[in-house]
Amino acid sequence: MKRYISVIILSLFAVSALYSQSRKKDYSLQVDSVLSLMTLEEKIGQMNQYSNDRQNTGPVINNQDHLREIREGRVGSMLNVTSVTRANQYQDEAMKSRLRIPLLFGLDVIHGMKTIFPIPLGEAASFDLELMRKTAEIAAEEASAHGVHWTFAPNVDVSRDARWGRVMETSGEDTWYGKQVAKVRVEGFQGNGYENRNRILACAKHFAAYGAAVAGKDYAEVDISENTLHQVYLPPFKAALDAGVATFMHSFNEINGIPAAAHKYLQRDLLKDTWGFGGFVVSDWGSVGDLAKHGYAKDIKESALLSALAGCDMDMCSESYIKNLEQLIKEGLLDVALIDDAVRRILTKKFELGLFDDPYCFNRREHELDDKNINGKYRDIAREMGAKSIVLLKNEAALPIANSVKNIAVVGPLNKSQWDMLGNWSALGKPEYVITVLDGLKKALPKANISYHEGYNFRNNELLEMPDLKNYDLIIVAVGEKSMESGEAKSKVDININKNHQQLVKNLKENSDCPVVALVMGGRPLVFKDMEPYADAILITWWLGVEAGNSIADVLTGKYNPSGKLPVTYPQHSGQCPIYYNTKRTGRPWRPKAQWVTGYMDATVLPAYAFGYGLSYTQFEISEPTIDKNAYDMDSKISVKVTVKNTGKYKGCETVQLYLQDVAGSITRPVIELCGFRRVDLEPNETKEIEFILTSGDLGFFNAKNEFVTEPGDFKIFVGNSSDNLKSTQFELIKK
Ligand code: NOJ
């Protein structure tokens, strides 16, 4: 019997090899043949995922004998296997199993594998989609060379609440922009297929609305209208799907009373049936087992039942499936057809990756990427992405650093920290790969006297003595968060920058005669009103990855003229969270100094810095937008034109942003919403005309029945360089 099976499998390998040239192949024949040979236990095994012994992000079950279970065909995938040696050990065991079905290796490759790029929120600030595609491509190339087949990225959660620590993994608060970023990241990770082994499966996560956790508390319940779910939180997932994303991960949260892990409407009805998703859904870490903790299932057995019925195909780390699905089928509570469907989806991805042809095909490339690689070809991209991610918030003639500047004080431990520049979720990034701010500045300004001072100490949260500051021409101080202050389970009630950091900036300004430049580091919007008046320039520098120091030096010296724009609103107070630019208008819209309007008694509703805001060393003038008609029908192409002029003295790049307002709808529409942008490079005095084309689809929304519609009526169009600095025009959309 055994021999017979291997013959079939071998012939399957041969069949699949025949197909291995073309891109979108149909593997259903091969998949069905394998499926027909599998026992129920082996099928359920494919739906089971364990973690290697590192990077745990949830409870760990310690008494598992992974190697034995793999040999017994009880494991379909491993996560957190980060070396080829280890991957080979596991795959060897899979090759000893009865049907020799290869394992799939998954890992959180969030912003780079070894060459660590800026955190995703930072990259989003670049508004450079092609560069984001490139960094995802590089991450995939490096990850695949380490035997990784599958990244748990991109995180396409819309996040409007800076208290939630996972803002750092996302592209920020805007749904439309989230769609564009989701698309390029998926395409970057996956390429046109996996045949050349340098592309990996992507995973759109966390399905769904994880970023809407009440009060910004990670894992907490989400209570939003169905309309908000469709309008705000789901579109980036749909965009990922349209870009061909291979897998989805459901989220930890419940949505309006139903945990995502058991959400049949989301996983089976909407995603698989309505949207036609052909890949598979993986759970989050232990989220299937957590159903009992939610109070939605009475025990782990019922958790497995509800999750499998709801359409979750693979159980990450809870053991609910492997321990219960067989019994549930025997008891007639679960139809084996659902198991077959899940296994088919998983096996299809293994075929597409070529693992049935050669289970070690990814693992054979490690030699391409030893540590030398980190010093090689991709650093330039990391440096460019780092510089483009930086957002200049304030600049009172302090930057770029003038040639006359000779004595520079660099203050604050973040300037020297290699570890923190990697940011959270940094895969195989190593601190020793990182260029610190101090190193970057020394390299960029070899003739300057650059001295380092600690200024404050994270461990005891205390201010430290500073020397006499009168002899300096410039002070550069880094404040904000350490890398473990944003990320999973890193929610905060207070997003103010530590008082001592802010006090330090004040002290530096009051005790010196020179400009003070503040570098704000962190993974979320932070509040820093107390230090703001004392900083002559403020830059948001996130955590920029391996080239952090060079990227920051490039911007400070003017080698790169800053062009980043905020992908999230920066509030003035923690209590303003959640805060986002595309709010509804309300019956009593806020007006300055008015009473009885939407707002607060004790603070403004205005943000500190608006979505889309970011300065340059040069100035740009954006004209009024013009359109060619006053009325368009539903089939029209609406052309919006503006001219952009560089009126300053440096070459620079402006991100011209296009927003719209649907003046009156069958349900209320936001005050404005982003619907386009363009990065425009301009020499001093140069002018360019930019054209945006809108179609009626761009003007649509989900109505009260959650159907996507475009309604005729008046629309306003806004163009500018920030969501709070816009010029407008308007037109009518008429029914044909
Ligand atoms: C939990 C996180 O929520 C998820 O994003 C991640 O992919 C898994 N852990 C695996 O590490």
XYZ file of C-alpha atoms and ligand atoms in Angstrom:
747
model
C 0.000 0.000 0.000
C 2.749 2.376 1.002
C 4.544 1.825 -2.274
C 1.349 2.403 -4.210
C 0.836 5.747 -2.477
C 4.358 6.881 -3.210
C 3.886 5.991 -6.857
C 0.772 8.120 -7.006
C 2.486 10.954 -5.204
C 5.512 10.706 -7.456
C 3.320 10.838 -10.505
C 1.561 13.824 -8.994
C 4.938 15.508 -8.645
C 5.583 14.797 -12.286
C 2.221 16.198 -13.323
C 2.749 19.342 -11.316
C 6.254 19.737 -12.730
C 4.727 19.764 -16.197
C 2.694 22.738 -15.180
C 5.399 24.610 -13.383
C 6.014 27.090 -16.188
C 2.722 28.889 -16.470
C 1.473 31.433 -13.959
C -2.093 30.803 -12.862
C -2.405 27.088 -12.878
C -5.339 24.985 -11.954
C -4.175 22.428 -9.443
C -7.604 21.029 -8.663
C -6.840 17.634 -10.217
C -3.665 17.196 -8.246
C -5.269 18.492 -5.072
C -8.209 16.155 -5.404
C -5.922 13.187 -6.019
C -3.996 13.902 -2.843
C -7.195 14.530 -0.939
C -8.610 11.212 -2.032
C -5.671 9.436 -0.431
C -5.918 11.185 2.905
C -7.411 9.834 6.098
C -9.626 12.135 8.105
C -6.857 12.571 10.663
C -4.394 13.579 7.950
C -6.867 16.091 6.578
C -7.341 17.659 9.973
C -3.572 17.654 10.367
C -3.327 20.006 7.384
C -5.546 22.425 9.284
C -3.225 22.461 12.270
C -0.392 24.947 12.721
C 2.238 24.965 15.462
C 4.909 27.462 16.386
C 8.604 26.839 16.571
C 9.999 27.851 19.920
C 10.493 31.601 19.371
C 8.559 34.813 18.897
C 5.525 33.600 20.730
C 2.675 36.056 20.741
C 0.286 34.087 22.891
C 0.005 31.151 25.267
C 2.299 28.250 24.416
C 1.393 24.611 24.852
C 4.602 23.050 26.042
C 4.120 19.337 25.898
C 3.835 19.041 22.134
C 6.195 16.736 20.322
C 6.203 18.621 17.035
C 8.516 16.271 15.214
C 6.446 13.209 16.038
C 3.204 14.928 15.136
C 4.629 16.080 11.828
C 5.730 12.516 11.079
C 2.233 11.348 11.851
C 0.765 13.810 9.368
C -0.893 15.854 12.095
C 0.631 19.233 11.191
C 0.122 21.278 8.016
C 2.151 24.347 8.817
C 4.729 25.753 11.224
C 5.247 29.374 12.103
C 8.257 31.157 13.496
C 10.810 28.863 11.879
C 13.544 31.312 10.993
C 16.434 29.214 9.818
C 16.824 26.864 6.920
C 18.453 24.291 9.173
C 15.409 24.204 11.406
C 13.021 24.294 8.436
C 14.860 21.329 6.924
C 14.543 19.372 10.172
C 10.807 19.895 10.186
C 10.442 19.219 6.460
C 12.478 16.014 6.822
C 9.893 14.786 9.306
C 7.052 15.741 6.966
C 8.795 13.678 4.290
C 8.652 10.691 6.629
C 4.889 11.020 6.968
C 2.648 8.573 5.077
C 1.722 10.931 2.238
C 4.799 13.148 2.375
C 2.748 16.316 2.226
C 5.162 19.209 2.652
C 4.883 21.702 5.485
C 4.194 25.375 4.928
C 6.381 27.782 6.908
C 4.899 31.136 7.964
C 6.448 34.129 9.705
C 5.619 37.725 10.572
C 7.691 39.479 7.929
C 6.150 42.855 8.546
C 8.690 45.446 7.400
C 11.607 43.452 6.159
C 13.252 40.137 6.948
C 16.886 41.033 7.459
C 17.065 44.377 5.733
C 14.604 46.090 8.037
C 12.721 48.986 6.488
C 10.725 51.692 8.277
C 7.718 50.438 10.215
C 4.667 50.172 7.937
C 3.100 53.370 9.320
C 6.351 55.165 8.505
C 6.452 53.762 4.987
C 2.859 54.873 4.562
C 3.977 58.435 5.286
C 6.108 58.330 2.148
C 3.007 58.102 -0.040
C 5.362 56.326 -2.435
C 3.442 53.235 -3.473
C 6.083 51.924 -5.857
C 8.723 52.065 -3.162
C 6.379 50.232 -0.774
C 5.951 47.546 -3.403
C 9.739 47.336 -3.669
C 10.340 46.951 0.076
C 7.729 44.173 0.202
C 9.472 42.490 -2.736
C 12.822 42.626 -0.962
C 11.286 41.318 2.252
C 9.855 38.410 0.272
C 13.155 37.716 -1.429
C 15.037 37.586 1.857
C 12.321 35.657 3.678
C 12.011 33.033 0.978
C 15.747 32.502 1.066
C 15.353 31.592 4.718
C 12.837 28.931 3.873
C 9.797 31.098 4.667
C 6.846 30.500 2.342
C 4.329 32.810 3.828
C 4.255 36.169 5.586
C 1.518 37.259 7.963
C 1.351 40.616 6.241
C 0.126 43.078 5.166
C -1.792 44.317 8.145
C -4.593 46.212 6.409
C -6.462 47.272 9.550
C -7.756 50.814 9.424
C -6.753 52.475 12.667
C -8.194 55.714 13.899
C -7.113 55.406 17.485
C -3.549 56.203 18.462
C -3.993 54.488 21.808
C -4.044 51.161 19.969
C -0.450 49.969 19.753
C -0.810 48.239 16.422
C -1.265 51.477 14.509
C 2.431 51.057 13.725
C 1.782 47.993 11.536
C -0.845 49.648 9.410
C -1.036 52.297 6.725
C -2.953 54.593 9.065
C -6.457 55.906 9.343
C -7.676 56.264 5.797
C -9.666 53.559 4.038
C -9.039 54.704 0.481
C -5.308 55.033 1.066
C -5.357 51.703 2.913
C -6.674 50.092 -0.255
C -3.847 51.427 -2.375
C -1.219 50.319 0.138
C -2.819 46.884 0.587
C -2.625 46.304 -3.154
C 1.048 47.161 -3.608
C 2.125 45.285 -0.504
C 0.323 42.129 -1.612
C 1.764 42.451 -5.106
C 5.215 43.099 -3.686
C 5.195 40.007 -1.464
C 3.604 37.688 -4.013
C 4.827 39.002 -7.375
C 3.285 37.225 -10.331
C 3.570 33.838 -8.735
C 6.092 31.910 -6.746
C 7.899 29.963 -9.440
C 11.164 31.800 -9.096
C 11.059 31.155 -5.349
C 11.658 34.742 -4.333
C 8.042 35.569 -3.690
C 5.923 34.354 -0.804
C 2.282 34.049 0.123
C 0.824 37.182 1.687
C -1.870 37.327 4.341
C -4.430 40.110 4.724
C -5.003 40.597 8.424
C -6.807 40.953 10.800
C -10.230 40.172 9.429
C -11.941 42.320 10.551
C -12.173 45.708 12.241
C -9.432 44.835 14.748
C -8.311 48.489 14.731
C -11.692 49.622 16.049
C -11.165 48.048 19.486
C -13.127 50.002 22.055
C -10.994 52.672 23.746
C -7.964 51.505 21.785
C -7.490 48.439 24.032
C -5.862 45.622 22.105
C -8.079 42.537 21.740
C -11.101 44.419 23.130
C -14.573 44.245 21.640
C -15.542 46.127 18.512
C -19.006 47.621 18.450
C -19.603 49.378 15.148
C -22.466 49.646 12.721
C -22.584 47.238 9.815
C -22.351 50.233 7.575
C -19.108 51.400 9.180
C -17.779 47.868 8.824
C -18.466 47.897 5.084
C -17.559 51.495 4.466
C -14.468 51.932 6.605
C -12.945 48.617 7.655
C -13.567 46.069 4.894
C -12.446 47.842 1.692
C -8.679 47.360 2.242
C -9.337 43.615 2.662
C -11.265 43.591 -0.585
C -8.393 45.452 -2.245
C -5.954 42.828 -0.950
C -8.197 40.109 -2.329
C -8.455 41.835 -5.702
C -4.662 41.979 -5.748
C -4.655 38.193 -5.387
C -3.775 37.781 -1.718
C -3.295 34.095 -0.936
C -4.513 34.012 2.647
C -6.497 35.902 5.255
C -6.049 35.921 9.025
C -9.069 36.538 11.175
C -8.820 38.862 14.143
C -8.848 38.445 17.912
C -11.767 40.798 18.499
C -15.468 40.263 18.512
C -17.605 42.392 16.209
C -20.997 43.352 17.543
C -21.118 40.276 19.756
C -19.597 37.663 17.458
C -15.886 36.869 17.741
C -14.133 37.080 14.379
C -12.882 33.506 14.836
C -16.466 32.267 14.665
C -17.822 34.933 12.348
C -19.545 32.957 9.624
C -20.853 35.996 7.815
C -17.350 37.460 7.476
C -15.322 34.356 6.697
C -17.637 32.054 4.829
C -20.507 34.132 3.489
C -18.794 37.393 2.560
C -15.159 36.460 1.979
C -15.491 33.018 0.430
C -18.945 33.070 -1.119
C -19.660 36.670 -2.095
C -16.109 37.828 -2.767
C -15.060 34.443 -4.160
C -11.832 34.122 -2.162
C -10.044 30.930 -3.208
C -7.231 30.962 -0.656
C -7.433 29.908 2.979
C -8.142 31.603 6.281
C -5.755 31.123 9.183
C -6.734 31.960 12.740
C -4.740 34.343 14.879
C -2.637 32.905 17.673
C -4.956 30.794 19.800
C -8.022 32.735 18.671
C -10.022 29.562 17.979
C -9.469 28.312 21.501
C -10.241 31.794 22.843
C -13.895 31.465 21.811
C -14.632 29.918 25.184
C -12.929 32.855 26.931
C -15.078 35.250 24.917
C -18.082 33.429 26.334
C -19.155 32.369 22.863
C -18.365 28.652 23.099
C -18.689 26.485 26.162
C -15.388 24.700 25.702
C -12.549 24.116 23.260
C -14.550 21.451 21.411
C -17.371 23.856 20.697
C -14.779 26.498 19.767
C -13.419 24.161 17.099
C -16.908 23.466 15.804
C -17.949 27.120 15.588
C -14.726 28.207 13.972
C -14.708 25.431 11.371
C -18.341 26.094 10.541
C -17.561 29.787 10.218
C -14.882 29.137 7.622
C -11.540 29.279 9.430
C -9.323 26.762 7.622
C -6.225 26.633 9.792
C -5.881 26.796 13.547
C -2.797 28.675 14.724
C -1.520 27.219 17.963
C -4.720 26.465 19.895
C -4.885 22.699 19.143
C -8.666 23.019 18.995
C -8.906 21.489 15.539
C -6.442 18.657 15.933
C -8.041 17.587 19.191
C -11.705 17.915 18.291
C -12.618 17.999 14.614
C -12.511 14.216 14.115
C -14.851 13.623 17.036
C -17.180 16.405 15.864
C -17.472 14.685 12.505
C -18.086 11.313 14.116
C -20.863 12.884 16.144
C -22.384 14.269 12.958
C -21.985 17.886 14.067
C -19.637 18.803 11.269
C -19.795 17.796 7.637
C -16.589 16.337 6.237
C -17.214 18.401 3.101
C -16.200 21.487 5.095
C -12.957 19.794 6.101
C -12.312 18.825 2.475
C -12.909 22.386 1.390
C -10.404 23.730 3.943
C -7.778 21.128 3.061
C -8.245 21.738 -0.653
C -7.515 25.413 -0.116
C -4.382 24.685 1.902
C -3.045 22.040 -0.482
C -3.648 24.339 -3.442
C -1.277 26.906 -1.969
C 1.333 24.213 -1.372
C 1.040 23.167 -5.015
C 1.220 26.757 -6.209
C 4.388 27.275 -4.214
C 5.932 24.253 -5.889
C 6.344 22.389 -2.603
C 5.011 19.148 -4.035
C 7.674 19.350 -6.746
C 10.403 20.071 -4.253
C 9.555 20.478 -0.573
C 12.937 22.116 -0.001
C 12.795 24.476 -2.961
C 12.806 27.622 -0.827
C 15.256 26.217 1.671
C 17.933 25.784 -0.967
C 18.530 29.502 -1.393
C 19.993 30.466 1.969
C 23.482 30.782 0.506
C 22.214 33.736 -1.520
C 21.599 35.711 1.611
C 24.280 35.541 4.206
C 25.043 38.483 6.430
C 26.998 40.147 3.641
C 23.759 40.834 1.932
C 22.726 43.238 4.600
C 25.626 45.453 3.622
C 24.817 45.226 -0.003
C 22.221 46.000 -2.547
C 19.165 46.731 -0.439
C 20.557 49.288 1.965
C 20.066 52.016 -0.630
C 16.370 51.221 -0.834
C 16.086 51.182 2.958
C 17.835 54.551 3.110
C 15.606 56.052 0.448
C 12.471 54.683 2.081
C 13.683 55.960 5.453
C 14.204 59.494 4.157
C 10.871 59.501 2.341
C 9.050 58.320 5.484
C 10.170 61.281 7.598
C 7.565 63.993 8.146
C 8.689 67.554 8.865
C 6.119 69.141 11.176
C 7.777 72.402 12.061
C 10.788 74.292 10.805
C 11.667 77.763 11.990
C 14.744 78.273 9.876
C 16.590 75.517 11.725
C 16.887 73.089 8.810
C 18.533 72.034 6.597
C 21.717 72.200 8.634
C 23.714 75.198 7.403
C 27.353 74.900 6.338
C 28.286 77.275 9.142
C 27.168 74.749 11.773
C 30.280 73.312 13.414
C 29.413 72.222 16.938
C 26.500 69.874 17.246
C 25.121 68.274 20.399
C 23.223 65.058 19.816
C 21.051 64.350 22.852
C 18.985 61.359 23.925
C 19.633 57.591 23.991
C 17.411 56.898 20.988
C 20.108 58.572 18.883
C 22.492 55.807 19.848
C 20.102 52.905 19.987
C 20.444 50.326 17.252
C 17.822 48.091 18.773
C 15.025 50.683 18.807
C 15.528 51.725 15.200
C 14.500 48.220 14.129
C 11.028 48.833 15.530
C 8.643 46.157 16.673
C 8.144 43.033 14.485
C 11.614 43.068 13.029
C 11.926 39.405 11.936
C 15.637 38.602 11.508
C 16.772 42.205 11.734
C 19.799 42.515 13.985
C 20.787 45.616 15.949
C 24.325 45.362 14.619
C 23.001 46.005 11.099
C 21.608 49.382 12.142
C 23.146 52.778 11.446
C 22.300 54.981 14.422
C 21.478 58.671 14.148
C 24.781 59.507 15.757
C 26.728 57.395 13.247
C 24.716 58.755 10.345
C 25.368 62.345 11.337
C 29.065 61.777 11.893
C 29.363 60.284 8.439
C 27.311 63.016 6.802
C 29.129 65.875 8.557
C 32.753 64.749 8.882
C 34.006 68.265 9.572
C 31.576 69.050 12.384
C 32.304 68.437 16.073
C 29.530 66.137 17.108
C 29.191 65.250 20.769
C 26.731 62.835 22.301
C 24.856 63.354 25.598
C 22.400 60.964 27.118
C 20.041 63.679 28.453
C 17.573 61.266 29.970
C 17.533 57.716 30.996
C 14.789 55.312 30.021
C 15.436 52.817 32.782
C 14.847 55.144 35.734
C 12.905 57.732 33.768
C 15.120 60.566 34.954
C 16.679 63.653 33.470
C 20.457 63.661 33.430
C 22.927 66.523 33.838
C 23.819 68.349 30.631
C 27.086 70.235 30.047
C 27.188 73.958 29.232
C 25.203 74.291 26.022
C 26.326 77.770 25.036
C 29.041 76.595 22.658
C 26.806 74.661 20.326
C 25.518 75.785 16.925
C 22.803 73.135 16.842
C 21.172 70.659 19.206
C 19.497 67.514 17.889
C 17.408 65.732 20.474
C 15.533 62.449 19.999
C 12.418 61.856 22.080
C 9.503 59.451 22.052
C 9.004 55.738 22.286
C 11.286 52.762 22.549
C 10.488 50.087 20.004
C 8.632 47.890 22.468
C 6.183 50.697 23.281
C 4.095 50.208 20.143
C 2.915 46.940 18.673
C 0.733 44.058 19.792
C -0.604 44.413 23.351
C 1.001 47.865 23.581
C -2.083 50.010 23.998
C -1.752 53.192 26.049
C -4.191 55.512 27.788
C -1.788 58.401 27.550
C -0.053 59.054 24.267
C 1.841 62.075 25.536
C 5.559 61.849 25.093
C 7.157 61.181 28.456
C 7.232 64.393 30.549
C 10.981 64.164 31.078
C 11.671 64.012 27.365
C 9.580 67.114 26.849
C 11.191 68.870 29.798
C 14.578 68.064 28.312
C 13.682 69.841 25.071
C 12.580 72.880 27.076
C 15.799 72.839 29.127
C 17.926 72.533 26.011
C 16.265 75.530 24.424
C 16.336 77.672 27.548
C 19.980 76.968 28.268
C 21.399 77.348 24.777
C 21.632 80.020 22.102
C 21.096 77.759 19.129
C 18.287 75.988 17.294
C 16.950 72.803 18.855
C 15.758 70.109 16.454
C 13.496 67.404 17.901
C 13.313 63.960 16.322
C 10.096 62.296 17.425
C 10.453 58.528 17.331
C 7.656 56.059 17.832
C 5.078 53.783 16.346
C 1.943 55.846 16.819
C 0.807 59.470 16.800
C 2.138 61.066 19.982
C 1.215 64.258 21.806
C 4.005 66.702 22.589
C 2.428 70.082 23.209
C 4.684 70.874 26.166
C 7.898 70.703 24.190
C 6.552 72.108 20.956
C 7.300 75.817 21.541
C 10.885 74.999 22.492
C 11.752 73.004 19.401
C 12.744 75.046 16.361
C 12.161 72.068 14.132
C 10.221 68.854 14.692
C 10.462 65.737 12.566
C 8.509 62.518 12.889
C 11.077 59.819 12.335
C 9.123 56.694 13.437
C 11.530 53.739 13.617
C 13.227 53.687 10.279
C 15.053 50.360 10.223
C 18.636 49.485 9.345
C 19.404 52.764 7.597
C 17.683 54.988 10.182
C 20.770 57.110 10.890
C 21.629 57.716 7.245
C 18.037 58.507 6.318
C 17.732 61.012 9.163
C 21.094 62.583 8.320
C 20.024 62.884 4.669
C 16.982 64.871 5.708
C 18.713 66.991 8.353
C 21.459 68.000 5.945
C 19.084 68.608 3.039
C 20.553 65.848 0.909
C 16.944 64.678 0.817
C 14.312 67.404 1.076
C 11.585 65.986 3.353
C 8.399 64.999 1.575
C 6.526 62.721 4.005
C 2.891 63.348 4.898
C 1.051 62.124 7.964
C -1.047 59.011 7.253
C -2.685 59.522 10.663
C -4.024 62.537 12.523
C -1.879 63.762 15.409
C -4.152 64.819 18.274
C -3.548 67.612 20.784
C -4.791 65.481 23.665
C -5.042 61.758 24.343
C -8.711 62.367 25.112
C -9.386 63.280 21.476
C -8.811 59.653 20.447
C -10.188 58.246 18.253
C -9.523 61.170 15.958
C -9.540 61.122 12.158
C -9.996 63.664 9.411
C -12.955 62.063 7.609
C -15.524 62.448 10.369
C -19.211 62.892 9.781
C -20.465 66.468 9.680
C -23.072 66.348 12.503
C -26.079 68.652 12.808
C -23.965 71.129 14.699
C -20.608 71.162 12.981
C -17.707 72.606 14.926
C -16.900 76.285 14.349
C -14.244 78.281 16.164
C -15.492 80.056 19.298
C -19.064 78.905 18.766
C -21.252 77.429 21.489
C -23.630 74.501 21.027
C -21.458 72.865 18.383
C -19.764 69.459 18.225
C -16.708 69.630 20.401
C -15.262 69.677 23.887
C -15.588 72.138 26.782
C -12.014 71.811 27.862
C -10.140 71.424 24.589
C -10.328 72.029 20.906
C -11.541 69.456 18.417
C -8.741 70.415 16.064
C -5.784 68.092 15.735
C -2.227 69.117 16.441
C -1.319 68.043 12.908
C -3.837 66.987 10.319
C -3.914 63.886 8.142
C -1.871 64.577 5.019
C 0.219 67.302 6.660
C 3.971 67.560 6.138
C 6.396 70.369 5.293
C 9.305 70.656 2.903
C 12.391 72.888 2.909
C 10.924 74.557 -0.154
C 7.441 75.997 -0.663
C 4.757 74.923 -3.092
C 1.778 76.731 -4.453
C -1.187 74.639 -5.534
C -3.787 76.356 -7.720
C -7.564 76.192 -7.442
C -8.758 72.922 -8.978
C -10.525 73.220 -12.327
C -12.984 70.861 -13.942
C -14.221 70.996 -17.520
C -17.982 70.875 -16.852
C -20.481 71.794 -14.183
C -22.391 68.555 -14.579
C -21.382 65.000 -15.446
C -23.390 61.887 -16.056
C -22.653 58.522 -14.489
C -20.480 57.345 -17.390
C -18.321 60.444 -17.493
C -14.704 60.737 -16.712
C -14.320 63.725 -14.418
C -11.069 65.474 -15.014
C -9.707 67.587 -12.156
C -6.678 69.715 -12.957
C -4.365 71.767 -10.768
C -1.011 73.358 -11.219
C 1.725 72.990 -8.651
C 4.609 75.413 -8.489
C 7.783 75.201 -6.480
C 8.126 78.782 -5.225
C 11.028 78.136 -2.864
C 14.719 77.679 -3.368
C 15.157 73.932 -3.085
C 14.202 71.096 -5.351
C 11.429 69.135 -3.667
C 8.458 66.838 -3.868
C 4.891 67.789 -2.993
C 2.161 65.233 -2.445
C -0.912 66.787 -3.998
C -4.040 65.362 -2.403
C -7.533 65.076 -3.843
C -10.575 64.859 -1.560
C -14.286 64.835 -2.219
C -17.460 65.561 -0.380
C -20.786 64.049 -1.352
C -22.922 67.031 -0.381
C -26.058 65.062 0.521
C -26.575 61.310 0.464
C -29.154 58.721 1.404
C -26.983 58.221 4.449
C -24.657 60.894 5.806
C -21.248 61.171 4.221
C -17.954 62.371 5.734
C -16.892 65.982 5.725
C -14.219 65.072 3.161
C -12.622 61.830 1.992
C -9.366 61.182 0.170
C -9.830 59.902 -3.371
C -6.474 60.509 -5.018
C -2.937 61.818 -4.575
C 0.153 62.389 -6.656
C 3.789 62.906 -5.644
C 5.126 65.725 -7.785
C 8.863 66.428 -8.079
C 9.704 70.034 -8.874
C 12.848 72.085 -9.365
C 12.782 75.630 -7.925
C 10.411 77.758 -10.011
C 9.145 74.786 -11.924
C 5.403 74.381 -12.468
C 3.569 71.212 -13.404
C -0.022 70.563 -14.275
C -1.557 67.525 -12.602
C -4.686 65.791 -13.764
C -6.810 63.437 -11.690
C -9.531 61.413 -13.384
C -12.526 60.351 -11.329
C -15.309 58.020 -12.385
C -18.713 57.633 -10.783
C -17.371 54.559 -8.947
C -14.981 56.831 -7.071
C -17.944 58.798 -5.780
C -19.828 55.796 -4.422
C -20.419 54.487 -0.915
C -22.256 51.744 0.949
C -25.879 52.706 1.460
C -28.157 51.773 4.335
C -28.547 48.269 2.896
C -24.767 48.055 2.611
C -24.932 47.993 -1.175
C -22.292 49.980 -3.004
C -24.018 52.806 -4.863
C -23.246 56.128 -6.482
C -26.042 58.603 -6.014
C -26.616 61.561 -8.287
C -26.347 65.007 -6.710
C -23.818 67.687 -5.835
C -20.191 66.915 -5.118
C -17.392 69.134 -3.913
C -13.826 68.468 -4.939
C -10.878 69.641 -2.863
C -7.208 69.760 -3.748
C -4.292 70.748 -1.552
C -1.250 69.612 0.370
C -2.952 68.523 3.598
C -6.485 67.609 4.671
C -6.708 70.997 6.393
C -5.327 73.127 3.571
C -7.508 72.713 0.531
C -9.055 74.654 -2.361
C -12.309 73.526 -3.857
C -14.644 73.390 -6.810
C -17.911 71.548 -7.342
C -20.084 69.784 -9.870
C -23.321 67.920 -10.171
C -23.571 64.243 -10.980
C -26.706 63.612 -13.010
C -28.600 60.461 -13.723
C -28.426 59.577 -17.389
C -0.568 37.454 16.821
C -0.737 38.640 15.933
O -1.983 39.256 16.186
C -0.654 38.324 14.459
O -0.674 39.520 13.741
C 0.571 37.527 14.173
O 0.665 37.269 12.791
C 0.511 36.231 14.960
N 0.461 36.540 16.377
C 1.700 35.325 14.685
O 2.837 35.843 15.249
